[in-house]
């Protein structure tokens, strides 16, 4: 599994919203299977050149939508 994400600085959508939409679409299409562990907030932020708070906000929105679940220190996973 490879998480393919990109953030378009010229987009009118906020970076966290771009991440939320991309991860949600990949999870719902099956490209990210249920139980798949997502990168850490800091790791993904560093990889994309974003602030950790931006990635954390996207993960919180995805959790509120039921797309992912956070299992404490174990990480964030695609939900059933």
CSV table of C-alpha atoms in Angstrom, one decimal:
chain,number,residue,atom,x,y,z
A,1,UNK,CA,0.0,0.0,0.0
A,2,UNK,CA,1.3,3.4,-1.0
A,3,UNK,CA,-0.4,6.5,0.2
A,4,UNK,CA,-0.4,9.0,-2.7
A,5,UNK,CA,-1.1,12.5,-1.5
A,6,UNK,CA,-0.3,15.9,-2.8
A,7,UNK,CA,-1.1,19.4,-1.7
A,8,UNK,CA,-1.7,22.2,-4.2
A,9,UNK,CA,-0.7,25.5,-2.7
A,10,UNK,CA,-2.7,27.3,-5.4
A,11,UNK,CA,-5.9,25.5,-4.6
A,12,UNK,CA,-8.7,27.5,-2.9
A,13,UNK,CA,-9.2,24.5,-0.6
A,14,UNK,CA,-7.2,24.5,2.7
A,15,UNK,CA,-4.3,22.0,2.8
A,16,UNK,CA,-6.0,20.0,5.6
A,17,UNK,CA,-9.1,19.8,3.5
A,18,UNK,CA,-7.1,18.6,0.5
A,19,UNK,CA,-5.6,15.8,2.6
A,20,UNK,CA,-8.9,14.9,4.2
A,21,UNK,CA,-10.5,14.6,0.7
A,22,UNK,CA,-7.7,12.5,-0.8
A,23,UNK,CA,-7.4,10.1,2.1
A,24,UNK,CA,-11.2,9.7,2.3
A,25,UNK,CA,-11.5,9.0,-1.4
A,26,UNK,CA,-8.6,6.4,-1.3
A,27,UNK,CA,-10.2,4.7,1.8
A,28,UNK,CA,-13.7,4.6,0.2
A,29,UNK,CA,-12.3,3.3,-3.2
A,30,UNK,CA,-10.4,0.5,-1.5
A,31,UNK,CA,-7.0,1.7,-2.4
A,32,UNK,CA,-6.4,2.1,1.3
A,33,UNK,CA,-7.7,-1.2,2.8
A,34,UNK,CA,-9.5,-1.4,6.1
A,35,UNK,CA,-7.0,-1.7,8.9
A,36,UNK,CA,-4.2,0.0,6.9
A,37,UNK,CA,-2.0,2.1,9.2
A,38,UNK,CA,-1.6,5.7,8.1
A,39,UNK,CA,1.7,7.5,8.5
A,40,UNK,CA,2.3,9.4,11.8
A,41,UNK,CA,1.2,13.0,11.9
A,42,UNK,CA,4.8,14.3,12.1
A,43,UNK,CA,6.1,11.9,9.4
A,44,UNK,CA,3.4,12.8,6.9
A,45,UNK,CA,3.8,16.5,7.7
A,46,UNK,CA,7.5,16.3,7.0
A,47,UNK,CA,7.0,14.3,3.8
A,48,UNK,CA,4.6,16.8,2.4
A,49,UNK,CA,6.3,19.9,3.8
A,50,UNK,CA,3.3,20.9,6.0
A,51,UNK,CA,2.9,21.8,9.6
A,52,UNK,CA,2.1,18.9,11.9
A,53,UNK,CA,-1.1,20.7,13.0
A,54,UNK,CA,-2.4,20.7,9.4
A,55,UNK,CA,-2.1,16.9,9.2
A,56,UNK,CA,-3.5,16.5,12.7
A,57,UNK,CA,-6.5,18.6,11.7
A,58,UNK,CA,-7.1,16.4,8.6
A,59,UNK,CA,-6.8,13.2,10.7
A,60,UNK,CA,-9.3,14.6,13.3
A,61,UNK,CA,-11.8,15.4,10.5
A,62,UNK,CA,-11.4,11.9,9.0
A,63,UNK,CA,-12.0,10.4,12.5
A,64,UNK,CA,-15.1,12.5,12.9
A,65,UNK,CA,-16.3,11.3,9.5
A,66,UNK,CA,-15.7,7.6,10.5
A,67,UNK,CA,-13.0,7.1,7.8
A,68,UNK,CA,-10.2,6.5,10.2
A,69,UNK,CA,-9.8,5.5,13.9
A,70,UNK,CA,-7.0,6.4,16.2
A,71,UNK,CA,-5.8,3.7,18.5
A,72,UNK,CA,-3.8,5.7,21.0
A,73,UNK,CA,-0.1,5.3,20.6
A,74,UNK,CA,-0.6,2.4,18.1
A,75,UNK,CA,-1.4,4.9,15.4
A,76,UNK,CA,-4.2,5.9,13.0
A,77,UNK,CA,-5.9,3.2,10.9
A,78,UNK,CA,-8.4,3.1,8.1
A,79,UNK,CA,-11.8,2.2,9.8
A,80,UNK,CA,-14.2,-0.5,8.6
